[in-house]
Amino acid sequence: MKKLISLTLCALLALALCVPAAAAYTDVADDAWYAAAVDYCTAQGLMNGPGDGRFDPEGPVTRAALVTTLWRMAGKPAVGARSGFSDVPEGVWFDAAVRWAVRVGVTDGMGDGTFAPDGPVSRAQLVTFFHRFALLPAAEGADFADQSEIPDWARSAAKWARGAGLVKGRGADAFVPADNAKRCELAQVLMQYKENVGTVPPLGDEADENMQPCGAAYDADGALYVTDIYNKAIWRVTAEGSTRVAGAVSVGDIHGEPIGGYLDGSATTALFASPWGIAPFVGGWAISDPDNNAVRLLRGGRVVTLNGIEFNAPHGLAAGEDGVLYVANTGAGTVLRVTPNGASTVVAEGLEGPTGLAWADGTLYIAETDGERILMLRDGAVSVLAGSGAQGDADGAAAEASFAAPQGLAVGADGAVYVADTANAAVRCIRAGTVTTVEKAQRDMAGEDGLLAPVGLALRGNVLTVCDRFARKLIEVKLG
């Protein structure tokens, strides 16, 4: 990634702590069929023993343990409001995992206001939880010998889990759906899921040179997720390098440039046409794909489309309050608010090419690209934050300042709003009613490292990451 980043990635936080290889549990023989899976889950921090030197491989999987391992595998994403279950006390070790599981649709509890955290998980329930975690992919596996005994609500999950190589029958090719899932079986499913469903190809040198970054967002661990409109891919960037986390390598056109496409499924085979904006949503990443008139969701190693919502060339995305997603529906001149359960409403309309979005402290900031203004939506009302509406590069009082096709936005902890002023090849700052061109950015972006067309912005601490599509670079600017 050194070719892409002109300044050092010193501002990135350290990666999540690496967990050492599994300890030698007294009840896990080296030749046990699940030994490798136990080692994997221990090393990855997904599972551990009861604390007495044992792993308890034959012990039952509880509902609390299952959602916790899935939450850990998802990267321990931020959680929202209380789950509402009477038997999940606030702050208990599985509280965050249950909140997350409810929010992303992995579970809705027992139907009586309880979650039953200590309740055992049947094999039918086990595959159903994983099927939901994987965003309900198509069931392509063969039937089990006891297929008729599998409850209707679990049949698709069982077929999918078998086809994906996550589970096998228990003798005579029977699934035995009512039997309790064992801890050793959960460990095996976790390892197989990572290997068969959630794996991604590494980043190659060619992609380093050709990347055209458009959008970026940080995760809780300080890793930067970047959309790449050239390679039709999503990258995870850290100080140690980068990894392609979604978007298959597609066929090229007559010039050899990737064509991309429109295909949901495994992250390794999914196709994008023009990945642009990116923001956290329902435990994964929402990605706008304007050429497909779609917003896609990357979660659990899979990509799916947010259906039931009419998008028209969506570009900018922003994570808002209570886990909602704001979408700049550019082609329609509107901004949509999408809730975690998929309901959408128009919160702003009649805009001129809204592109970039940023959310902070109850306010949604909107880059009105064709209107040459920066707007803000607060308490249901849209007003102008900065920009006279005329194209230009004038600094000064916000109402008199001018922009040229502004696209990306980011908001600092002090309330300053940073703008990727695309056609001016500049980064601007709106603070206390005044617009300035970021001086530090001007110095750092001189010469061969200069901006050509900044598009997306991501801010962490005092480091602003600029996605320059045409310069084919990620450029970091230290503010203040």
Short mmCIF file of C-alpha atoms in Angstrom, two decimals:
data_model
loop_
_atom_site.label_atom_id
_atom_site.label_comp_id
_atom_site.label_asym_id
_atom_site.label_seq_id
_atom_site.Cartn_x
_atom_site.Cartn_y
_atom_site.Cartn_z
CA MET A 1 0.00 0.00 0.00
CA LYS A 2 3.09 2.22 0.11
CA LYS A 3 2.48 3.26 -3.47
CA LEU A 4 -0.96 4.57 -2.55
CA ILE A 5 -0.30 6.50 0.59
CA SER A 6 1.90 9.54 0.30
CA LEU A 7 2.14 10.10 4.02
CA THR A 8 2.75 7.49 6.69
CA LEU A 9 -0.18 5.67 8.28
CA CYS A 10 1.02 6.58 11.74
CA ALA A 11 -2.40 7.84 12.77
CA LEU A 12 -4.03 4.44 12.31
CA LEU A 13 -4.69 2.63 15.54
CA ALA A 14 -3.09 -0.73 16.18
CA LEU A 15 -4.87 -3.80 14.86
CA ALA A 16 -7.02 -5.81 17.19
CA LEU A 17 -4.82 -7.73 19.61
CA CYS A 18 -3.52 -10.94 18.14
CA VAL A 19 -4.47 -13.99 20.19
CA PRO A 20 -1.80 -16.66 20.69
CA ALA A 21 -2.31 -20.20 19.44
CA ALA A 22 -4.69 -22.37 21.40
CA ALA A 23 -3.50 -23.65 24.73
CA ALA A 24 -3.29 -27.39 25.28
CA TYR A 25 -6.73 -28.14 26.72
CA THR A 26 -6.73 -31.22 28.90
CA ASP A 27 -9.85 -32.60 27.22
CA VAL A 28 -8.87 -32.01 23.56
CA ALA A 29 -6.72 -34.81 22.17
CA ASP A 30 -4.27 -33.89 19.41
CA ASP A 31 -5.91 -36.37 17.06
CA ALA A 32 -9.51 -35.35 17.81
CA TRP A 33 -11.46 -34.52 14.65
CA TYR A 34 -12.20 -31.07 16.05
CA ALA A 35 -8.68 -30.29 17.39
CA ALA A 36 -7.77 -27.98 14.51
CA ALA A 37 -11.06 -26.12 14.89
CA VAL A 38 -10.49 -25.63 18.63
CA ASP A 39 -7.02 -24.31 17.90
CA TYR A 40 -8.43 -21.94 15.28
CA CYS A 41 -11.23 -20.59 17.49
CA THR A 42 -8.89 -20.09 20.45
CA ALA A 43 -6.26 -18.34 18.33
CA GLN A 44 -8.88 -16.06 16.78
CA GLY A 45 -10.45 -15.22 20.13
CA LEU A 46 -13.81 -16.68 19.12
CA MET A 47 -14.14 -19.33 21.84
CA ASN A 48 -12.41 -20.36 25.04
CA GLY A 49 -12.88 -22.93 27.74
CA PRO A 50 -14.78 -22.72 31.03
CA GLY A 51 -11.59 -21.63 32.80
CA ASP A 52 -10.34 -24.88 34.37
CA GLY A 53 -7.97 -26.00 31.63
CA ARG A 54 -10.78 -27.70 29.68
CA PHE A 55 -12.52 -26.77 26.44
CA ASP A 56 -15.58 -28.91 27.22
CA PRO A 57 -15.96 -30.09 23.61
CA GLU A 58 -19.01 -32.26 24.30
CA GLY A 59 -20.79 -29.57 26.27
CA PRO A 60 -23.90 -27.90 24.84
CA VAL A 61 -23.78 -24.60 23.01
CA THR A 62 -25.86 -21.96 24.78
CA ARG A 63 -27.70 -19.14 23.04
CA ALA A 64 -25.53 -16.55 24.79
CA ALA A 65 -22.34 -18.29 23.69
CA LEU A 66 -23.51 -18.60 20.09
CA VAL A 67 -24.39 -14.94 19.58
CA THR A 68 -21.16 -13.94 21.32
CA THR A 69 -19.01 -16.01 18.95
CA LEU A 70 -20.85 -14.56 15.94
CA TRP A 71 -20.39 -11.04 17.29
CA ARG A 72 -16.68 -11.69 17.75
CA MET A 73 -16.39 -13.11 14.23
CA ALA A 74 -18.11 -9.96 12.91
CA GLY A 75 -15.35 -7.90 14.53
CA LYS A 76 -17.25 -6.81 17.66
CA PRO A 77 -19.12 -4.01 15.87
CA ALA A 78 -20.71 -1.18 17.79
CA VAL A 79 -24.12 -1.92 19.25
CA GLY A 80 -27.16 0.25 19.73
CA ALA A 81 -29.96 0.46 22.24
CA ARG A 82 -30.84 -2.15 24.85
CA SER A 83 -32.16 -5.41 23.46
CA GLY A 84 -35.30 -5.20 25.59
CA PHE A 85 -35.08 -8.80 26.83
CA SER A 86 -35.99 -9.17 30.49
CA ASP A 87 -33.31 -11.83 31.04
CA VAL A 88 -30.38 -9.88 29.51
CA PRO A 89 -29.16 -7.48 32.22
CA GLU A 90 -27.27 -4.41 31.09
CA GLY A 91 -23.51 -4.98 31.17
CA VAL A 92 -23.63 -8.78 31.43
CA TRP A 93 -20.90 -10.47 29.36
CA PHE A 94 -23.27 -11.31 26.49
CA ASP A 95 -25.25 -8.04 26.55
CA ALA A 96 -23.41 -6.36 23.65
CA ALA A 97 -23.58 -9.51 21.53
CA VAL A 98 -27.33 -9.89 22.07
CA ARG A 99 -27.92 -6.22 21.20
CA TRP A 100 -25.95 -6.70 18.00
CA ALA A 101 -27.67 -9.99 17.12
CA VAL A 102 -31.12 -8.40 17.47
CA ARG A 103 -30.08 -5.33 15.51
CA VAL A 104 -28.77 -7.27 12.51
CA GLY A 105 -31.56 -9.86 12.46
CA VAL A 106 -29.67 -12.90 13.72
CA THR A 107 -32.25 -13.48 16.46
CA ASP A 108 -35.47 -12.00 17.77
CA GLY A 109 -35.55 -13.91 21.04
CA MET A 110 -38.07 -16.45 22.26
CA GLY A 111 -41.16 -14.43 21.39
CA ASP A 112 -42.17 -13.80 24.99
CA GLY A 113 -39.83 -10.92 25.79
CA THR A 114 -36.95 -13.19 26.82
CA PHE A 115 -33.76 -14.33 25.12
CA ALA A 116 -33.07 -17.48 27.20
CA PRO A 117 -29.28 -16.96 27.24
CA ASP A 118 -28.57 -20.23 29.05
CA GLY A 119 -30.84 -22.28 26.83
CA PRO A 120 -29.21 -24.96 24.66
CA VAL A 121 -28.98 -24.47 20.89
CA SER A 122 -30.27 -27.29 18.71
CA ARG A 123 -28.50 -28.21 15.50
CA ALA A 124 -31.42 -26.72 13.57
CA GLN A 125 -31.06 -23.47 15.46
CA LEU A 126 -27.29 -23.47 14.99
CA VAL A 127 -27.45 -23.52 11.20
CA THR A 128 -30.31 -21.00 11.24
CA PHE A 129 -28.25 -18.48 13.22
CA PHE A 130 -25.36 -18.88 10.78
CA HIS A 131 -27.70 -18.65 7.78
CA ARG A 132 -29.06 -15.34 9.05
CA PHE A 133 -25.56 -14.13 9.85
CA ALA A 134 -24.60 -14.87 6.24
CA LEU A 135 -27.63 -12.81 5.04
CA LEU A 136 -29.77 -15.77 3.97
CA PRO A 137 -27.86 -17.04 0.93
CA ALA A 138 -29.53 -19.52 -1.44
CA ALA A 139 -29.80 -23.13 -0.25
CA GLU A 140 -27.72 -25.22 -2.65
CA GLY A 141 -26.80 -28.33 -0.65
CA ALA A 142 -28.24 -31.81 -0.86
CA ASP A 143 -31.00 -33.06 1.40
CA PHE A 144 -30.17 -35.02 4.54
CA ALA A 145 -31.60 -38.48 5.04
CA ASP A 146 -33.90 -37.08 7.72
CA GLN A 147 -34.78 -33.93 5.78
CA SER A 148 -38.48 -34.36 6.61
CA GLU A 149 -37.65 -34.10 10.32
CA ILE A 150 -36.01 -30.70 9.93
CA PRO A 151 -38.45 -27.93 10.86
CA ASP A 152 -39.68 -25.83 7.96
CA TRP A 153 -37.97 -22.74 9.37
CA ALA A 154 -34.57 -24.48 9.32
CA ARG A 155 -34.63 -26.48 6.07
CA SER A 156 -33.12 -23.81 3.85
CA ALA A 157 -30.46 -23.11 6.47
CA ALA A 158 -29.57 -26.79 6.75
CA LYS A 159 -29.27 -27.23 2.97
CA TRP A 160 -27.15 -24.08 2.73
CA ALA A 161 -24.89 -25.10 5.63
CA ARG A 162 -24.31 -28.50 4.04
CA GLY A 163 -23.64 -27.03 0.61
CA ALA A 164 -21.20 -24.53 2.11
CA GLY A 165 -19.34 -27.31 3.91
CA LEU A 166 -20.23 -26.12 7.39
CA VAL A 167 -21.96 -29.27 8.64
CA LYS A 168 -22.17 -32.96 7.92
CA GLY A 169 -24.62 -35.62 8.97
CA ARG A 170 -24.28 -37.61 12.18
CA GLY A 171 -24.10 -41.14 10.84
CA ALA A 172 -26.41 -42.58 8.18
CA ASP A 173 -26.41 -39.10 6.63
CA ALA A 174 -28.87 -37.81 9.24
CA PHE A 175 -28.89 -34.20 10.40
CA VAL A 176 -30.74 -34.91 13.69
CA PRO A 177 -32.04 -31.33 13.93
CA ALA A 178 -33.43 -31.61 17.47
CA ASP A 179 -30.15 -32.73 19.06
CA ASN A 180 -28.26 -30.11 21.01
CA ALA A 181 -25.27 -28.63 19.19
CA LYS A 182 -21.97 -29.40 20.89
CA ARG A 183 -19.16 -26.93 21.52
CA CYS A 184 -16.83 -28.93 19.31
CA GLU A 185 -19.38 -28.71 16.49
CA LEU A 186 -19.66 -24.95 16.90
CA ALA A 187 -15.87 -24.64 16.72
CA GLN A 188 -15.86 -26.67 13.51
CA VAL A 189 -18.64 -24.60 11.95
CA LEU A 190 -16.84 -21.36 12.83
CA MET A 191 -13.62 -22.55 11.19
CA GLN A 192 -15.42 -23.87 8.11
CA TYR A 193 -17.42 -20.66 7.78
CA LYS A 194 -14.26 -18.59 7.73
CA GLU A 195 -12.60 -20.91 5.22
CA ASN A 196 -15.56 -21.54 2.92
CA VAL A 197 -17.74 -18.44 3.18
CA GLY A 198 -15.79 -15.55 4.62
CA THR A 199 -12.37 -15.79 3.01
CA VAL A 200 -11.13 -13.06 0.66
CA PRO A 201 -8.31 -12.82 -1.90
CA PRO A 202 -5.20 -10.78 -1.04
CA LEU A 203 -4.39 -7.43 -2.60
CA GLY A 204 -1.94 -7.61 -5.51
CA ASP A 205 0.64 -5.08 -6.67
CA GLU A 206 -1.33 -4.33 -9.83
CA ALA A 207 -4.29 -3.20 -7.74
CA ASP A 208 -1.96 -0.93 -5.75
CA GLU A 209 -1.08 0.97 -8.89
CA ASN A 210 -4.54 1.13 -10.41
CA MET A 211 -6.79 1.76 -7.42
CA GLN A 212 -9.17 4.70 -7.76
CA PRO A 213 -10.40 5.35 -4.20
CA CYS A 214 -13.74 7.13 -3.88
CA GLY A 215 -15.00 6.53 -0.35
CA ALA A 216 -13.47 5.59 2.98
CA ALA A 217 -14.55 4.87 6.55
CA TYR A 218 -12.75 3.67 9.68
CA ASP A 219 -13.79 0.68 11.74
CA ALA A 220 -13.56 0.50 15.53
CA ASP A 221 -10.02 -0.89 15.36
CA GLY A 222 -8.68 1.93 13.17
CA ALA A 223 -8.62 -0.03 9.91
CA LEU A 224 -9.69 1.96 6.88
CA TYR A 225 -12.26 0.49 4.47
CA VAL A 226 -11.92 1.96 0.99
CA THR A 227 -14.10 1.72 -2.11
CA ASP A 228 -12.20 1.34 -5.36
CA ILE A 229 -14.12 2.29 -8.49
CA TYR A 230 -11.40 1.01 -10.85
CA ASN A 231 -11.01 -2.52 -9.51
CA LYS A 232 -14.70 -2.63 -8.46
CA ALA A 233 -13.54 -3.71 -5.03
CA ILE A 234 -13.50 -2.90 -1.33
CA TRP A 235 -10.17 -2.85 0.51
CA ARG A 236 -9.29 -2.99 4.20
CA VAL A 237 -6.21 -0.86 4.78
CA THR A 238 -3.96 -0.95 7.85
CA ALA A 239 -0.41 0.03 8.66
CA GLU A 240 0.61 -3.52 7.75
CA GLY A 241 -0.89 -3.48 4.26
CA SER A 242 -4.22 -3.99 2.61
CA THR A 243 -6.66 -6.78 1.89
CA ARG A 244 -9.35 -7.09 -0.72
CA VAL A 245 -12.46 -7.84 1.32
CA ALA A 246 -15.11 -7.77 -1.42
CA GLY A 247 -15.43 -7.58 -5.16
CA ALA A 248 -14.30 -10.32 -7.52
CA VAL A 249 -11.59 -9.76 -10.11
CA SER A 250 -13.76 -9.28 -13.19
CA VAL A 251 -13.06 -9.56 -16.90
CA GLY A 252 -11.56 -6.53 -18.61
CA ASP A 253 -12.70 -4.36 -21.49
CA ILE A 254 -10.70 -3.79 -24.66
CA HIS A 255 -8.29 -1.67 -22.61
CA GLY A 256 -7.93 -4.30 -19.92
CA GLU A 257 -9.87 -2.30 -17.33
CA PRO A 258 -12.17 -4.35 -15.05
CA ILE A 259 -15.79 -4.24 -16.16
CA GLY A 260 -17.36 -5.33 -12.91
CA GLY A 261 -21.06 -6.18 -12.87
CA TYR A 262 -23.94 -6.89 -10.54
CA LEU A 263 -23.82 -10.11 -8.53
CA ASP A 264 -24.62 -10.81 -4.90
CA GLY A 265 -23.20 -13.73 -2.95
CA SER A 266 -19.87 -14.55 -1.40
CA ALA A 267 -17.61 -11.52 -1.02
CA THR A 268 -15.04 -13.27 -3.19
CA THR A 269 -17.44 -13.68 -6.12
CA ALA A 270 -19.69 -10.61 -5.73
CA LEU A 271 -19.51 -7.98 -8.45
CA PHE A 272 -19.88 -4.20 -8.22
CA ALA A 273 -20.21 -1.74 -11.08
CA SER A 274 -19.10 1.44 -9.29
CA PRO A 275 -18.54 1.12 -5.54
CA TRP A 276 -18.56 4.68 -4.22
CA GLY A 277 -19.68 5.52 -0.68
CA ILE A 278 -19.20 3.33 2.37
CA ALA A 279 -20.59 3.49 5.92
CA PRO A 280 -21.22 1.05 8.77
CA PHE A 281 -24.72 -0.45 8.81
CA VAL A 282 -26.39 -3.37 10.64
CA GLY A 283 -23.10 -4.90 11.73
CA GLY A 284 -21.48 -4.67 8.31
CA TRP A 285 -20.71 -2.11 5.60
CA ALA A 286 -23.21 -0.41 3.33
CA ILE A 287 -21.70 0.37 -0.07
CA SER A 288 -23.32 2.55 -2.71
CA ASP A 289 -23.18 1.24 -6.27
CA PRO A 290 -24.61 4.10 -8.37
CA ASP A 291 -24.20 2.48 -11.78
CA ASN A 292 -26.36 -0.38 -10.51
CA ASN A 293 -28.82 2.00 -8.80
CA ALA A 294 -28.23 0.01 -5.64
CA VAL A 295 -26.89 0.02 -2.13
CA ARG A 296 -25.14 -3.21 -1.21
CA LEU A 297 -24.36 -4.66 2.21
CA LEU A 298 -21.10 -6.43 3.02
CA ARG A 299 -21.40 -8.57 6.15
CA GLY A 300 -20.25 -11.97 7.28
CA GLY A 301 -18.24 -12.58 4.12
CA ARG A 302 -21.22 -12.00 1.83
CA VAL A 303 -22.65 -9.19 -0.28
CA VAL A 304 -26.39 -8.61 -0.66
CA THR A 305 -28.49 -5.79 -2.10
CA LEU A 306 -30.77 -3.69 0.07
CA ASN A 307 -34.06 -4.51 -1.61
CA GLY A 308 -37.44 -2.83 -1.40
CA ILE A 309 -36.01 0.69 -1.76
CA GLU A 310 -35.93 2.66 -5.00
CA PHE A 311 -32.47 4.13 -5.45
CA ASN A 312 -31.43 6.43 -8.28
CA ALA A 313 -27.64 6.68 -8.64
CA PRO A 314 -26.95 6.65 -4.87
CA HIS A 315 -23.52 8.00 -3.89
CA GLY A 316 -22.75 9.31 -0.41
CA LEU A 317 -23.60 7.31 2.71
CA ALA A 318 -23.52 8.23 6.38
CA ALA A 319 -24.21 6.30 9.56
CA GLY A 320 -26.72 8.21 11.67
CA GLU A 321 -28.53 7.87 14.95
CA ASP A 322 -29.72 4.51 16.31
CA GLY A 323 -28.03 2.56 13.55
CA VAL A 324 -29.83 4.26 10.65
CA LEU A 325 -28.22 4.84 7.26
CA TYR A 326 -28.50 8.05 5.27
CA VAL A 327 -28.22 7.74 1.49
CA ALA A 328 -27.60 10.54 -1.00
CA ASN A 329 -30.00 9.48 -3.74
CA THR A 330 -28.15 11.65 -6.23
CA GLY A 331 -30.14 10.97 -9.39
CA ALA A 332 -33.42 11.80 -7.65
CA GLY A 333 -32.14 14.88 -5.82
CA THR A 334 -33.15 13.40 -2.48
CA VAL A 335 -31.67 12.04 0.73
CA LEU A 336 -33.13 8.85 2.20
CA ARG A 337 -33.13 7.61 5.78
CA VAL A 338 -32.99 3.80 6.00
CA THR A 339 -33.63 2.03 9.31
CA PRO A 340 -31.99 -1.27 10.30
CA ASN A 341 -35.22 -3.11 9.48
CA GLY A 342 -35.19 -1.77 5.91
CA ALA A 343 -37.82 0.97 6.15
CA SER A 344 -36.96 4.12 4.21
CA THR A 345 -38.20 7.69 4.19
CA VAL A 346 -37.25 10.78 2.21
CA VAL A 347 -35.77 13.36 4.59
CA ALA A 348 -34.66 15.93 2.00
CA GLU A 349 -35.79 16.55 -1.56
CA GLY A 350 -35.47 19.04 -4.40
CA LEU A 351 -31.67 19.08 -4.06
CA GLU A 352 -29.21 19.64 -6.90
CA GLY A 353 -27.06 16.53 -7.16
CA PRO A 354 -26.54 15.63 -3.48
CA THR A 355 -23.41 13.50 -3.30
CA GLY A 356 -21.44 13.48 -0.05
CA LEU A 357 -22.92 12.99 3.43
CA ALA A 358 -21.63 13.21 6.99
CA TRP A 359 -23.46 12.87 10.30
CA ALA A 360 -22.51 14.40 13.64
CA ASP A 361 -24.36 15.40 16.81
CA GLY A 362 -27.88 15.30 15.39
CA THR A 363 -27.03 17.04 12.13
CA LEU A 364 -26.70 15.57 8.65
CA TYR A 365 -24.34 17.50 6.37
CA ILE A 366 -24.93 17.29 2.62
CA ALA A 367 -22.59 18.19 -0.22
CA GLU A 368 -24.89 19.55 -2.91
CA THR A 369 -22.50 19.00 -5.80
CA ASP A 370 -24.48 20.60 -8.62
CA GLY A 371 -25.70 23.42 -6.36
CA GLU A 372 -22.14 24.28 -5.23
CA ARG A 373 -23.25 24.39 -1.60
CA ILE A 374 -22.92 22.56 1.68
CA LEU A 375 -26.27 22.00 3.34
CA MET A 376 -27.31 20.74 6.73
CA LEU A 377 -30.39 18.86 7.83
CA ARG A 378 -31.38 19.38 11.44
CA ASP A 379 -34.72 18.76 13.13
CA GLY A 380 -36.27 17.96 9.76
CA ALA A 381 -35.29 21.28 8.13
CA VAL A 382 -32.65 21.84 5.43
CA SER A 383 -30.56 25.01 5.49
CA VAL A 384 -27.38 26.28 3.84
CA LEU A 385 -24.21 25.90 5.89
CA ALA A 386 -21.86 27.41 3.31
CA GLY A 387 -21.68 28.35 -0.33
CA SER A 388 -23.18 31.19 -2.37
CA GLY A 389 -24.37 28.80 -5.07
CA ALA A 390 -21.93 30.23 -7.61
CA GLN A 391 -18.96 28.16 -8.73
CA GLY A 392 -15.61 29.40 -7.48
CA ASP A 393 -12.91 29.03 -4.88
CA ALA A 394 -13.49 32.03 -2.66
CA ASP A 395 -12.80 31.68 1.06
CA GLY A 396 -14.36 33.88 3.69
CA ALA A 397 -17.79 34.24 5.22
CA ALA A 398 -19.75 31.02 4.72
CA ALA A 399 -22.63 32.66 2.85
CA GLU A 400 -20.26 34.32 0.36
CA ALA A 401 -17.71 31.51 -0.09
CA SER A 402 -17.79 29.40 -3.23
CA PHE A 403 -17.10 25.79 -4.15
CA ALA A 404 -16.67 23.81 -7.36
CA ALA A 405 -18.46 20.44 -7.42
CA PRO A 406 -17.93 19.57 -3.73
CA GLN A 407 -18.34 15.86 -3.05
CA GLY A 408 -16.88 14.35 0.14
CA LEU A 409 -17.51 15.49 3.72
CA ALA A 410 -16.11 14.77 7.17
CA VAL A 411 -16.84 16.37 10.55
CA GLY A 412 -14.25 16.94 13.26
CA ALA A 413 -14.72 16.56 16.99
CA ASP A 414 -14.81 20.36 17.27
CA GLY A 415 -17.66 20.62 14.76
CA ALA A 416 -15.49 21.75 11.84
CA VAL A 417 -16.78 20.44 8.52
CA TYR A 418 -14.17 19.38 5.94
CA VAL A 419 -15.09 19.40 2.27
CA ALA A 420 -13.52 17.59 -0.68
CA ASP A 421 -13.84 20.46 -3.15
CA THR A 422 -13.38 18.22 -6.14
CA ALA A 423 -13.18 20.55 -9.13
CA ASN A 424 -10.96 22.96 -7.18
CA ALA A 425 -8.56 20.11 -6.30
CA ALA A 426 -8.67 21.28 -2.70
CA VAL A 427 -9.83 20.46 0.79
CA ARG A 428 -11.81 23.22 2.47
CA CYS A 429 -12.85 23.74 6.07
CA ILE A 430 -16.04 25.32 7.41
CA ARG A 431 -15.64 26.49 10.99
CA ALA A 432 -17.59 29.10 12.96
CA GLY A 433 -19.23 30.55 9.87
CA THR A 434 -16.01 30.90 7.89
CA VAL A 435 -14.64 28.88 4.98
CA THR A 436 -10.90 28.41 4.55
CA THR A 437 -8.73 26.28 2.35
CA VAL A 438 -6.85 23.87 4.59
CA GLU A 439 -3.33 25.25 4.68
CA LYS A 440 -1.62 22.06 5.82
CA ALA A 441 -3.28 20.24 2.95
CA GLN A 442 -1.93 22.79 0.46
CA ARG A 443 1.63 22.24 1.63
CA ASP A 444 1.42 18.46 1.77
CA MET A 445 -0.32 18.23 -1.59
CA ALA A 446 2.28 20.13 -3.61
CA GLY A 447 4.27 18.66 -6.47
CA GLU A 448 3.80 15.02 -7.43
CA ASP A 449 1.67 14.42 -4.36
CA GLY A 450 -0.78 17.12 -5.33
CA LEU A 451 -4.51 16.58 -5.46
CA LEU A 452 -6.23 16.11 -8.78
CA ALA A 453 -9.79 15.35 -7.77
CA PRO A 454 -10.45 14.63 -4.08
CA VAL A 455 -13.68 12.71 -3.65
CA GLY A 456 -14.09 10.92 -0.30
CA LEU A 457 -12.89 11.96 3.14
CA ALA A 458 -12.40 10.02 6.37
CA LEU A 459 -11.35 11.67 9.61
CA ARG A 460 -9.84 9.99 12.66
CA GLY A 461 -8.37 12.17 15.37
CA ASN A 462 -6.39 14.90 13.65
CA VAL A 463 -5.65 12.86 10.53
CA LEU A 464 -7.78 13.42 7.45
CA THR A 465 -7.59 10.74 4.76
CA VAL A 466 -8.38 12.01 1.27
CA CYS A 467 -9.51 9.67 -1.50
CA ASP A 468 -8.28 11.07 -4.80
CA ARG A 469 -9.81 9.08 -7.61
CA PHE A 470 -7.81 10.52 -10.49
CA ALA A 471 -4.51 10.80 -8.66
CA ARG A 472 -5.08 7.13 -7.72
CA LYS A 473 -3.99 7.79 -4.17
CA LEU A 474 -4.96 7.89 -0.56
CA ILE A 475 -3.39 11.01 0.92
CA GLU A 476 -3.24 11.74 4.62
CA VAL A 477 -3.26 15.27 6.00
CA LYS A 478 -2.47 16.06 9.62
CA LEU A 479 -4.74 18.82 10.84
CA GLY A 480 -3.86 21.40 13.45
#
